[in-house]
Coordinates of C-alpha atoms and ligand atoms in Angstrom, one line a residue:
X1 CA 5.6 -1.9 23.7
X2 CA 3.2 -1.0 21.5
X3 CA 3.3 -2.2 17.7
X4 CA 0.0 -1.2 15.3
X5 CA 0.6 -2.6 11.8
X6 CA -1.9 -1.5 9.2
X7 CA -1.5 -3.8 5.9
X8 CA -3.7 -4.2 3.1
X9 CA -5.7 -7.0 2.4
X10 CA -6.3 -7.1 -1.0
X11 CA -4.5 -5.3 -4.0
X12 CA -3.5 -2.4 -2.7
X13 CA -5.8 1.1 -2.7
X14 CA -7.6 -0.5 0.6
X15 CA -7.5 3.3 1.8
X16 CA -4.7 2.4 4.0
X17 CA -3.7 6.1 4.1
X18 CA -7.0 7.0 5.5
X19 CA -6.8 4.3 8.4
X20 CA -3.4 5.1 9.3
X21 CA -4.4 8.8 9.5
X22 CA -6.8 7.8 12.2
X23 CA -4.5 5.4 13.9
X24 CA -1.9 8.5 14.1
X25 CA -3.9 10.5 16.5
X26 CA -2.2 8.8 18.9
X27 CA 1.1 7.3 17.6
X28 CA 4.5 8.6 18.7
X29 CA 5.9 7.1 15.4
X30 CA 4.5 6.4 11.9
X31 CA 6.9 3.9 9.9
X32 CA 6.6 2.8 5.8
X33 CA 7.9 -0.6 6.2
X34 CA 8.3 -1.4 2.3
X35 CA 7.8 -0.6 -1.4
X36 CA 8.5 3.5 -2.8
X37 CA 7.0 5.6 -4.7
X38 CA 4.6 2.9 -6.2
X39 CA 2.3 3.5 -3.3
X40 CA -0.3 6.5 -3.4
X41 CA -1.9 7.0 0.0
X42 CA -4.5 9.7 0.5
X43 CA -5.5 11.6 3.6
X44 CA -8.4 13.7 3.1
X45 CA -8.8 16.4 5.9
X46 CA -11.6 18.6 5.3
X47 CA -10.7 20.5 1.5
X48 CA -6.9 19.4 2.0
X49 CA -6.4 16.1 0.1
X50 CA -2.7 14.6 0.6
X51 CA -1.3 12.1 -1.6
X52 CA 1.7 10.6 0.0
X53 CA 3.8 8.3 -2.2
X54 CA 6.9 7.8 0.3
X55 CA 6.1 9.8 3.2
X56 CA 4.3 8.4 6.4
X57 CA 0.6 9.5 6.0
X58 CA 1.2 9.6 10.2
X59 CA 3.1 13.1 9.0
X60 CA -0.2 14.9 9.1
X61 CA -0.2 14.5 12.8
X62 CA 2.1 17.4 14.7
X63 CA 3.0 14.8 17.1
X64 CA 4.1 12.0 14.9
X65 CA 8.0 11.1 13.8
X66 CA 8.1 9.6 10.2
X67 CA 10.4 7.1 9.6
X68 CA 10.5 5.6 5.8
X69 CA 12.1 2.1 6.7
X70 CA 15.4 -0.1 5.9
X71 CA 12.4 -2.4 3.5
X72 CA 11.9 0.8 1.7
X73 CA 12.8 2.0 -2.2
X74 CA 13.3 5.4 -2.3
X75 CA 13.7 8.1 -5.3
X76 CA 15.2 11.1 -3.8
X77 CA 13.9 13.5 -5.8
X78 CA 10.1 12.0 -5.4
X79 CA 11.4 12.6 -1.6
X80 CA 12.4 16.0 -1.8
X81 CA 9.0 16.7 -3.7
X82 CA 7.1 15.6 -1.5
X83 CA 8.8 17.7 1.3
X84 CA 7.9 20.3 0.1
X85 CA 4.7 19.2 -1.0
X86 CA 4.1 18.7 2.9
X87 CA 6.1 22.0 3.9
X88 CA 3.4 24.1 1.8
X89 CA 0.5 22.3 2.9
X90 CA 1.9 23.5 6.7
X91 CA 3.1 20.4 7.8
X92 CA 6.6 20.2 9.7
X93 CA 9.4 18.6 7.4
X94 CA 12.4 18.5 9.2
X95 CA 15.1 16.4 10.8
X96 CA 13.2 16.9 14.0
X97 CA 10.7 14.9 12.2
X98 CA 11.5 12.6 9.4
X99 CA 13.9 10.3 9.3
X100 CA 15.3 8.2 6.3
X101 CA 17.0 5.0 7.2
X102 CA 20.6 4.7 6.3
X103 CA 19.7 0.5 4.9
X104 CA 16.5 2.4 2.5
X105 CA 17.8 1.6 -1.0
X106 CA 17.9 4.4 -3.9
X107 CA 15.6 4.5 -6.9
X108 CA 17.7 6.3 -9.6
X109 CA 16.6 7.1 -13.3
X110 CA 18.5 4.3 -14.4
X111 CA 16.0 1.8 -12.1
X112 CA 13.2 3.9 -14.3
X113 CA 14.1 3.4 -17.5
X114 CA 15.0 -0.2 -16.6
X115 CA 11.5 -0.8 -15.7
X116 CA 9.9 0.6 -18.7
X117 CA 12.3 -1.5 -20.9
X118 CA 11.6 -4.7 -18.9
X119 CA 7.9 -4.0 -19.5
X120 CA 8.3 -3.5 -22.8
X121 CA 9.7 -6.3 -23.5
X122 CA 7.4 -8.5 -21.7
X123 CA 5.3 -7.5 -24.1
X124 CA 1.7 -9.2 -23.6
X125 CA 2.3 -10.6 -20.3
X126 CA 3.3 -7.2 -19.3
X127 CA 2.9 -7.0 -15.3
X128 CA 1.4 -3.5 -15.6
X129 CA 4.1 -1.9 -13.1
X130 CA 3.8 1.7 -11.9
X131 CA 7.2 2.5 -13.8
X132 CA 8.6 3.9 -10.6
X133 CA 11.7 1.7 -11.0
X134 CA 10.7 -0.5 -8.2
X135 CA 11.2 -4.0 -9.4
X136 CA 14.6 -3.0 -10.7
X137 CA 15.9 -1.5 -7.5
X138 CA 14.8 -4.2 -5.3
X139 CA 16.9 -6.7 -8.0
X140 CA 20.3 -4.7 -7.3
X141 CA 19.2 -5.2 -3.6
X142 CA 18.9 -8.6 -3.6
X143 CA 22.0 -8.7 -6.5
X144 CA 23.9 -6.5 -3.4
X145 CA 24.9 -4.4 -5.6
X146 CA 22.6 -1.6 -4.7
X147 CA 23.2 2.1 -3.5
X148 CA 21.8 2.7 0.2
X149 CA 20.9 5.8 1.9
X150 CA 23.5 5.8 3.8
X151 CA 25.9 5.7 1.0
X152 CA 24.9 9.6 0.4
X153 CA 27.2 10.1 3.3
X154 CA 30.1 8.5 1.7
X155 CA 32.7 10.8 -0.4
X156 CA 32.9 7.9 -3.2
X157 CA 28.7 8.4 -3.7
X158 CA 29.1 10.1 -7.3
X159 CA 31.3 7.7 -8.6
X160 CA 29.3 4.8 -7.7
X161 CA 26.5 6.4 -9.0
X162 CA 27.9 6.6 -12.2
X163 CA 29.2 3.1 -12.2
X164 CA 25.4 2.3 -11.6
X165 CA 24.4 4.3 -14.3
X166 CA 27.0 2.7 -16.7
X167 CA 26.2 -1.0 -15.5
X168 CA 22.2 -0.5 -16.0
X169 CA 23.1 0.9 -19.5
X170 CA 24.3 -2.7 -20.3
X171 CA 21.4 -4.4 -19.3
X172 CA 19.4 -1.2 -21.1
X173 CA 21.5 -1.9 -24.7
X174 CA 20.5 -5.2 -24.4
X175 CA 17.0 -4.7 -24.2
X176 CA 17.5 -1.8 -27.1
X177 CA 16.2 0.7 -25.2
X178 CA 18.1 4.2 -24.7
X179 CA 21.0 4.3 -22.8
X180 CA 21.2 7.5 -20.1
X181 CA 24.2 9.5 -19.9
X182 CA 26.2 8.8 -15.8
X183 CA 27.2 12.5 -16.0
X184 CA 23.9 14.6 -15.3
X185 CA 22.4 11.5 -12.4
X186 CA 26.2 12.0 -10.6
X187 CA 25.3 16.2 -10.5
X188 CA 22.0 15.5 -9.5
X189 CA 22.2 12.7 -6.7
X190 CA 25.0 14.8 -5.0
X191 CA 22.5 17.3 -4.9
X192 CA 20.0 15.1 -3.3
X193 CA 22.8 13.9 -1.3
X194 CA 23.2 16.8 -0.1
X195 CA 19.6 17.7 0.7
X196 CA 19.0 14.9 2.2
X197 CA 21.8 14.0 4.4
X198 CA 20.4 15.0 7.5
X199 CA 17.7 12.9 7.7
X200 CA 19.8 9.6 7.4
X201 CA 19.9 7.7 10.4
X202 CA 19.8 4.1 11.5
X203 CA 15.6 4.6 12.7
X204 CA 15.9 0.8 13.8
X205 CA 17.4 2.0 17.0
X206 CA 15.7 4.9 17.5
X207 CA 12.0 2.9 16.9
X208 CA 13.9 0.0 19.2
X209 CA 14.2 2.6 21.9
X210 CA 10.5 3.9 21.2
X211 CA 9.1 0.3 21.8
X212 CA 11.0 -0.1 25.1
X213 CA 9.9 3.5 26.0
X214 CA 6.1 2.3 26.0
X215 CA 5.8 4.7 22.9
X216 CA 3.4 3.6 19.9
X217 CA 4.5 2.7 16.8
X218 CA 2.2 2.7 13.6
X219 CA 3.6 0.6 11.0
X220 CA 2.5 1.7 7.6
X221 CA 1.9 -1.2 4.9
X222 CA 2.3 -0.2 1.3
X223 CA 0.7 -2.3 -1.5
X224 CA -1.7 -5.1 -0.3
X225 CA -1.4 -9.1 0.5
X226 CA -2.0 -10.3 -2.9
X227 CA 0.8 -8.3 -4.3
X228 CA 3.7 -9.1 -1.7
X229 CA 5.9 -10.9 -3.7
X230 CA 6.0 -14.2 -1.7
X231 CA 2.2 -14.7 -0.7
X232 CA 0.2 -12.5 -3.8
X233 CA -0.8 -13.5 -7.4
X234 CA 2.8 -14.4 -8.6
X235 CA 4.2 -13.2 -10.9
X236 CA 1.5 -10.4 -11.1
X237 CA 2.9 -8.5 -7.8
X238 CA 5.3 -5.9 -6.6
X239 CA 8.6 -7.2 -5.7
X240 CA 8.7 -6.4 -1.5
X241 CA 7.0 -8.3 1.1
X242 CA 3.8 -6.0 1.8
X243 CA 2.0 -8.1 4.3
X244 CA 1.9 -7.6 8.0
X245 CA 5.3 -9.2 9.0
X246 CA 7.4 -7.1 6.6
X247 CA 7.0 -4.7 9.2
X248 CA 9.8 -6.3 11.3
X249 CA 12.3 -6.9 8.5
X250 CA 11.5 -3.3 7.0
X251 CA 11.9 -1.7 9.9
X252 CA 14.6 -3.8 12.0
X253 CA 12.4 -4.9 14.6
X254 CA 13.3 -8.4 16.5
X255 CA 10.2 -10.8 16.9
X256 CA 9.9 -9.0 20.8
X257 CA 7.9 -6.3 18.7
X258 CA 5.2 -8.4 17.6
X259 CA 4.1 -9.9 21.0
X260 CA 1.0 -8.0 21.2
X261 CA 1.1 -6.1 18.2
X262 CA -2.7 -5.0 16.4
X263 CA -2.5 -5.9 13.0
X264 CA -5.2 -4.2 11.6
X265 CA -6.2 -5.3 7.9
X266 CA -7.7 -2.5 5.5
X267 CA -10.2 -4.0 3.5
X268 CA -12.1 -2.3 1.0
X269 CA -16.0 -3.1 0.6
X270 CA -15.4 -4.5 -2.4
X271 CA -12.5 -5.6 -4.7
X272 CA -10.4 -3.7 -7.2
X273 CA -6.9 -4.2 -8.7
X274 CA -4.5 -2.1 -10.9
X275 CA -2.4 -3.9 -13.1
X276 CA -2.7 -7.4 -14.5
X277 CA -3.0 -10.9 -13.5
X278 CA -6.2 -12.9 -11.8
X279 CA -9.0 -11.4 -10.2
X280 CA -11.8 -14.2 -10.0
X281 CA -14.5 -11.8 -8.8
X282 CA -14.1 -8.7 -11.5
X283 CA -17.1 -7.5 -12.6
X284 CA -17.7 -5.5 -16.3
X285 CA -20.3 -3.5 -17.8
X286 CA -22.8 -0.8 -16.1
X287 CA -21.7 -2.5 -12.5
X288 CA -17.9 -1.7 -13.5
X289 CA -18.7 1.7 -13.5
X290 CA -20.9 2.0 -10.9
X291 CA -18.2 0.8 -8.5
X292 CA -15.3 2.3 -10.1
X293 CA -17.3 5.6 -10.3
X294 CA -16.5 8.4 -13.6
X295 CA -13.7 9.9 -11.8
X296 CA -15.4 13.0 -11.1
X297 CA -15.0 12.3 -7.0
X298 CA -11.0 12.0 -6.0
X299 CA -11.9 8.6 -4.4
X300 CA -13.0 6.9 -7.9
X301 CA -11.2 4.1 -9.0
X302 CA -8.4 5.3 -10.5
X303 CA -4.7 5.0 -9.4
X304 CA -3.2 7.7 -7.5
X305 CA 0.1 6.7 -8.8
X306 CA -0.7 6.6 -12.7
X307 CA -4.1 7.6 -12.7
X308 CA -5.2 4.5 -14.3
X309 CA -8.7 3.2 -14.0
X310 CA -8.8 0.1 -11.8
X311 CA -10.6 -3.2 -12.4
X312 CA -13.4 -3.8 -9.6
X313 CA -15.1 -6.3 -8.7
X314 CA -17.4 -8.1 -5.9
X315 CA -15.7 -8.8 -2.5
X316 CA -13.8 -12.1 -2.6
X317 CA -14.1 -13.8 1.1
X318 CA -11.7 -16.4 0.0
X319 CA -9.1 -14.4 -0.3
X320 CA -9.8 -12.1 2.6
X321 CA -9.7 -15.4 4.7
X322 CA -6.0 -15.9 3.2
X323 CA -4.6 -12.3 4.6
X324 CA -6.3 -12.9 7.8
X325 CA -4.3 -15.8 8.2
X326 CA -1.2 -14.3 6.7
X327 CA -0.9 -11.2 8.1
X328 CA -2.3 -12.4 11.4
X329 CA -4.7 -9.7 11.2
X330 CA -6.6 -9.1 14.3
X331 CA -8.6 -6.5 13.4
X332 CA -10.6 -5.1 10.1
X333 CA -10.8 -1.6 8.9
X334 CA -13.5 -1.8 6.0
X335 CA -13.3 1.2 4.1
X336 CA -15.6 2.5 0.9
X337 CA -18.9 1.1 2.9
X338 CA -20.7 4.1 1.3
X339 CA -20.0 3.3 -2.2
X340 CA -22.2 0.0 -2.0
X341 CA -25.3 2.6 -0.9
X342 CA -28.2 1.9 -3.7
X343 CA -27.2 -1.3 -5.0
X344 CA -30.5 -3.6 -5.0
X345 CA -28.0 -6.4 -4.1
X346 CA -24.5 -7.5 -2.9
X347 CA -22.2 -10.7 -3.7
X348 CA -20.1 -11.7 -1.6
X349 CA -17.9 -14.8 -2.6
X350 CA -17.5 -17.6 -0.2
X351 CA -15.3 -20.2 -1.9
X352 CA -14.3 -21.1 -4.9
X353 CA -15.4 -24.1 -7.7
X354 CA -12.9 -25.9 -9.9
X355 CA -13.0 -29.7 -11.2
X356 CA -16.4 -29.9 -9.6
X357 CA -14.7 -29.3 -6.1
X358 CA -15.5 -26.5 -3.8
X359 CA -12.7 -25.1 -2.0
X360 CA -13.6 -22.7 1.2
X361 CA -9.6 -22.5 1.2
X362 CA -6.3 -22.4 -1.4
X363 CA -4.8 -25.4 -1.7
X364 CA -1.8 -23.2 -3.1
X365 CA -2.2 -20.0 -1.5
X366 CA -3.5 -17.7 -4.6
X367 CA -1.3 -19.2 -7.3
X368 CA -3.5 -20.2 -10.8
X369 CA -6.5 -18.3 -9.4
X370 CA -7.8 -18.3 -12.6
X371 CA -8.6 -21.9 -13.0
X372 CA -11.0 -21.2 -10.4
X373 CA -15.1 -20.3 -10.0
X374 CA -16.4 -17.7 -7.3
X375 CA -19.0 -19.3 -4.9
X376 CA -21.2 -16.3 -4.6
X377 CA -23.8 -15.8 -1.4
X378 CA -26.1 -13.1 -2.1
X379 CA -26.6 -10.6 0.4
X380 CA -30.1 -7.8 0.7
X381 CA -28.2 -4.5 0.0
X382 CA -29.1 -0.8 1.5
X383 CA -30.2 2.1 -0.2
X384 CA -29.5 4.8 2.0
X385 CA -26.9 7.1 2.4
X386 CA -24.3 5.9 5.3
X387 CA -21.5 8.6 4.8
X388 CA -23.3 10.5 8.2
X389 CA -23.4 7.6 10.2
X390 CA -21.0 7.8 12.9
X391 CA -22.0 5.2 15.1
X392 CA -22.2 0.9 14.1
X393 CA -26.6 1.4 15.6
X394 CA -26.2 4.3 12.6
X395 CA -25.9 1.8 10.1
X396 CA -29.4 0.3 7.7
X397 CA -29.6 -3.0 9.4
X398 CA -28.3 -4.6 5.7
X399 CA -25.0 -3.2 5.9
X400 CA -24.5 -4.5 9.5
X401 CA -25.6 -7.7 7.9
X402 CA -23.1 -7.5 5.3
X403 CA -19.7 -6.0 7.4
X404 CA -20.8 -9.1 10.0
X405 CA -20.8 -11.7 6.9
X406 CA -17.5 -10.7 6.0
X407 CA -16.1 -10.6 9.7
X408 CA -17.5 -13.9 10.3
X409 CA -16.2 -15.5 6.8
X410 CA -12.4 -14.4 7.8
X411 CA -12.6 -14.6 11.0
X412 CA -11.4 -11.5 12.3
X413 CA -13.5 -8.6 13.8
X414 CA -14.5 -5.4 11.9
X415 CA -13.5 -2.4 14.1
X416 CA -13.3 0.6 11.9
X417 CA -15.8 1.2 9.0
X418 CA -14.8 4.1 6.5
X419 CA -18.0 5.7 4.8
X420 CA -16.4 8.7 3.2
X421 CA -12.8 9.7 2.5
X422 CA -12.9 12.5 4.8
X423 CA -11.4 12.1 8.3
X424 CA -14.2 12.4 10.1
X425 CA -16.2 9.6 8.6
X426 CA -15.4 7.1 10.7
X427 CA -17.2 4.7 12.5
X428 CA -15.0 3.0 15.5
X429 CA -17.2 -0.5 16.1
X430 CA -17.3 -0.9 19.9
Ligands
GDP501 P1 -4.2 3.4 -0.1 O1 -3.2 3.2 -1.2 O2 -4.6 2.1 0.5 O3 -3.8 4.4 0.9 O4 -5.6 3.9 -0.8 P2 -5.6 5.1 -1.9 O5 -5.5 6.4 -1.3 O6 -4.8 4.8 -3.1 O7 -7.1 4.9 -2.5 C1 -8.2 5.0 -1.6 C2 -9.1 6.1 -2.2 O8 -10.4 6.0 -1.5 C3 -8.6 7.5 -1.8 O9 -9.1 8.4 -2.8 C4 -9.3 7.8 -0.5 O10 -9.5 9.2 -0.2 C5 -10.6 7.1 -0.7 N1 -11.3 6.6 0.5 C6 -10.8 6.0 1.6 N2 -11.8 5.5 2.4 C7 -13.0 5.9 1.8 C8 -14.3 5.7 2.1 O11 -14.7 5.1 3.1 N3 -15.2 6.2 1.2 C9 -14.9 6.9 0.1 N4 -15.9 7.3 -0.7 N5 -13.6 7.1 -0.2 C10 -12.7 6.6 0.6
IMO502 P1 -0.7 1.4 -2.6 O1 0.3 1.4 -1.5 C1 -2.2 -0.8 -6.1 C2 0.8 -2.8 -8.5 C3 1.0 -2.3 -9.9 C4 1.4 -3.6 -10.7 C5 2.2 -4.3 -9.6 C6 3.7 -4.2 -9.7 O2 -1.2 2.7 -3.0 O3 -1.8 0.4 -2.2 P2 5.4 -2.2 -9.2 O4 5.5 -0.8 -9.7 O5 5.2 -2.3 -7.7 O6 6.5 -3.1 -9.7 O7 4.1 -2.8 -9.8 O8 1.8 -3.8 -8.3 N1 0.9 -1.8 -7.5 C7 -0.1 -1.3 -6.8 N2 -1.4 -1.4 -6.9 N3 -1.7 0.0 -5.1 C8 -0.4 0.1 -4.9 O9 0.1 0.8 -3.8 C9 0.5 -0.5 -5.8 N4 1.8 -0.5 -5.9 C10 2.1 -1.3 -6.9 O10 -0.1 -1.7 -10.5 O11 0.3 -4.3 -10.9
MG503 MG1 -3.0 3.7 -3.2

């Protein structure tokens, strides 16, 4: 049985989609264990740039089977875009290939307005959500009263769709905010429904099956550790579990799975985060823009979802030592190495002050961050250019230095460094 998870480590925009793309060369299956159409993964193959919201990056790969797990949101028509999106790019999009499970829940227009109303009214302390709905349909979820994939299949499936419809409006009235009329969502989800319908399957058998068949299965992590919704910045996070053990729940798998299961952590060279909440390390000014970029390169700091810039900052240890321990991570894919080319110096932060302690670990995992300091160690940076190197001996000697602080401050190994967005710059650390 082979299990790879690939999570990310920090907020989310690791460049998971770039890591999973290279772990798919040689996967059978390639699995989204949670969140929707909040997540923007990019693949980069030479002038063809990919930005997956739902579907598998692994997709790419002719060999692969996507699965988009039972953990999973999912707005059909973002779906059915994306299809195509795929199907004109020359990628295979078929039942042969793609699989929906039947226990995925459905994102509707009524879960969209309901997010832009709840963040409306929060006002100031506005969690900065995508607006993809996702909060709201994980709440019916956990209310059980959500519509499944599978429920396409059912002949009452309009009807309840309009009873959702009429039921959000309530909460929707309440909050002021325009109510949506049932009729036009009923007409357009048995559309879907119908579109769709033969891709609904229960994938937990089927990637059951694969396990016991000695196939390899590449479990795809959306978001990153400090938004899951138990173990990130609370209430600042998405509402699904996004670290590494989501991956059985999301995708059905018993605890067998995850004997022996790579859990590879993406981890970007340096920190960013879209949306609000804490961030101890953020940086402003002429740096800020330095790492974020202008947005003239597709791989500048702003969200693939909403295009929004992202905050940035230096690389927070602390917290990197946090997901190492709570996704079991075994492994480290650093990506964006080549962005930190030129600076005259790096910070790296290796524990935090507050009270006039120092704290190498959370007491409370990363709740009231912001009451504490960054340690920071600094760190000789590199000016060359690293996005040719291809092999770790490649590397200036100070960025060796750096990716081995880091792996030695969270205690896991660095195995992959990313120096460019494209798929071939990779370095595999031996
Ligand atoms: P994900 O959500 O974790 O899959 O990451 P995103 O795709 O949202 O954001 C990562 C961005 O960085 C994308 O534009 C990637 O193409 C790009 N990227 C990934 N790795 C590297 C790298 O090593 N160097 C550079 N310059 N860009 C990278
Ligand atoms: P990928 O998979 C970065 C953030 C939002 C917001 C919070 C809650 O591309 O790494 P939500 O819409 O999920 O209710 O928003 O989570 N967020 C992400 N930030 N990358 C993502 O996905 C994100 N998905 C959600 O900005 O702060
Ligand atoms: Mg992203």
């Amino acid at each position: 049985m082979t299990l790879q998870i690939i999570a990310g480590a920090q907020w989310g925009d690791e460049g998971k989609g770039r890591i999973v793309d290279w772990f798919a060369a040689s996967a059978d299956y390639a699995a989204r264990y949670n969140g929707g159409d909040n997540a923007g993964h990019t693949v980069t193959v030479g002038s063809q740039v990919y930005k997956m919201h739902l579907v598998p990056s692994g997709i790419i790969h002719p060999q692969v089977t996507a699965v988009l797990g039972n953990g999973m949101v999912v707005n059909p028509r973002t779906l059915l875009d994306e299809m195509d999106m795929l199907r004109r790019a020359g990628v295979e999009v078929s039942p042969r290939r793609l699989r929906l499970s039947c226990f995925a829940h459905l994102i509707t227009p009524a879960h969209r307005a309901l997010d832009s109303a709840l963040e409306a009214a929060r006002g100031k302390g506005s969690i900065g959500t995508t607006g993809r709905g996702i909060g709201p349909a994980y709440t019916d979820k956990a209310s059980r009263r959500g519509l499944r994939a599978g429920d396409m299949l059912a002949t009452d499936f309009c009807e309840r769709i309009g009873d959702h419809v009429a039921e959000t409006n309530r909460t929707l009235g309440l909050l002021g905010a325009p109510l949506l009329d049932p009729a036009p969502v009923c007409d357009e989800y048995r559309q879907y429904a119908a579109a769709l319908k033969d891709y609904v399957t229960d994938t937990s058998l089927e990637l059951d099956a694969a396990l016991r068949a000695g196939k390899t299965v590449l479990a795809e992590g959306a978001q990153g550790t400090l938004l899951d919704i138990d173990f990130g910045t609370y209430p600042f996070v998405t509402s699904s579990n996004t670290t590494a053990p989501g991956a059985l729940i999301g995708l059905g798998l018993g605890l067998n799975a995850a004997a022996g299961a790579r859990v590879v952590g993406v981890v970007k060279a340096f920190q960013t985060r879209v949306g609000s909440g804490p961030f101890p390390t953020e940086v402003g000014g002429a740096l800020a823009e330095r790492l974020r970029g202008s947005g003239a390169h597709p791989w500048d700091e702003y969200g693939t979802t909403t295009g929004r810039p992202r905050r940035v900052g230096w690389l927070d240890g602390v917290l990197l030592r946090y997901a190492v321990r709570i996704n079991g991570i075994s492994e480290l894919a650093v990506t964006k190495l080549d962005i930190l080319s030129g600076l005259e110096t790096l910070r790296l932060c290796v524990a935090y002050e507050a009270g006039g302690r120092r704290f190498e670990d959370l007491e409370r995992g990363p709740a009231a961050l912001e009451t504490f300091q960054p340690v920071y160690e600094e760190l000789p940076g590199w000016q060359e250019d690293v996005s040719a190197c291809r092999r770790w001996d490649d590397l200036p000697p100070a960025a060796r230095a750096y990716l081995e602080r880091i792996a030695a401050l969270c205690g896991a190994p660095v195995r992959l460094v990313s120096v460019g967005a494209e798929r071939e710059q990779m370095i595999a650390v031996a």
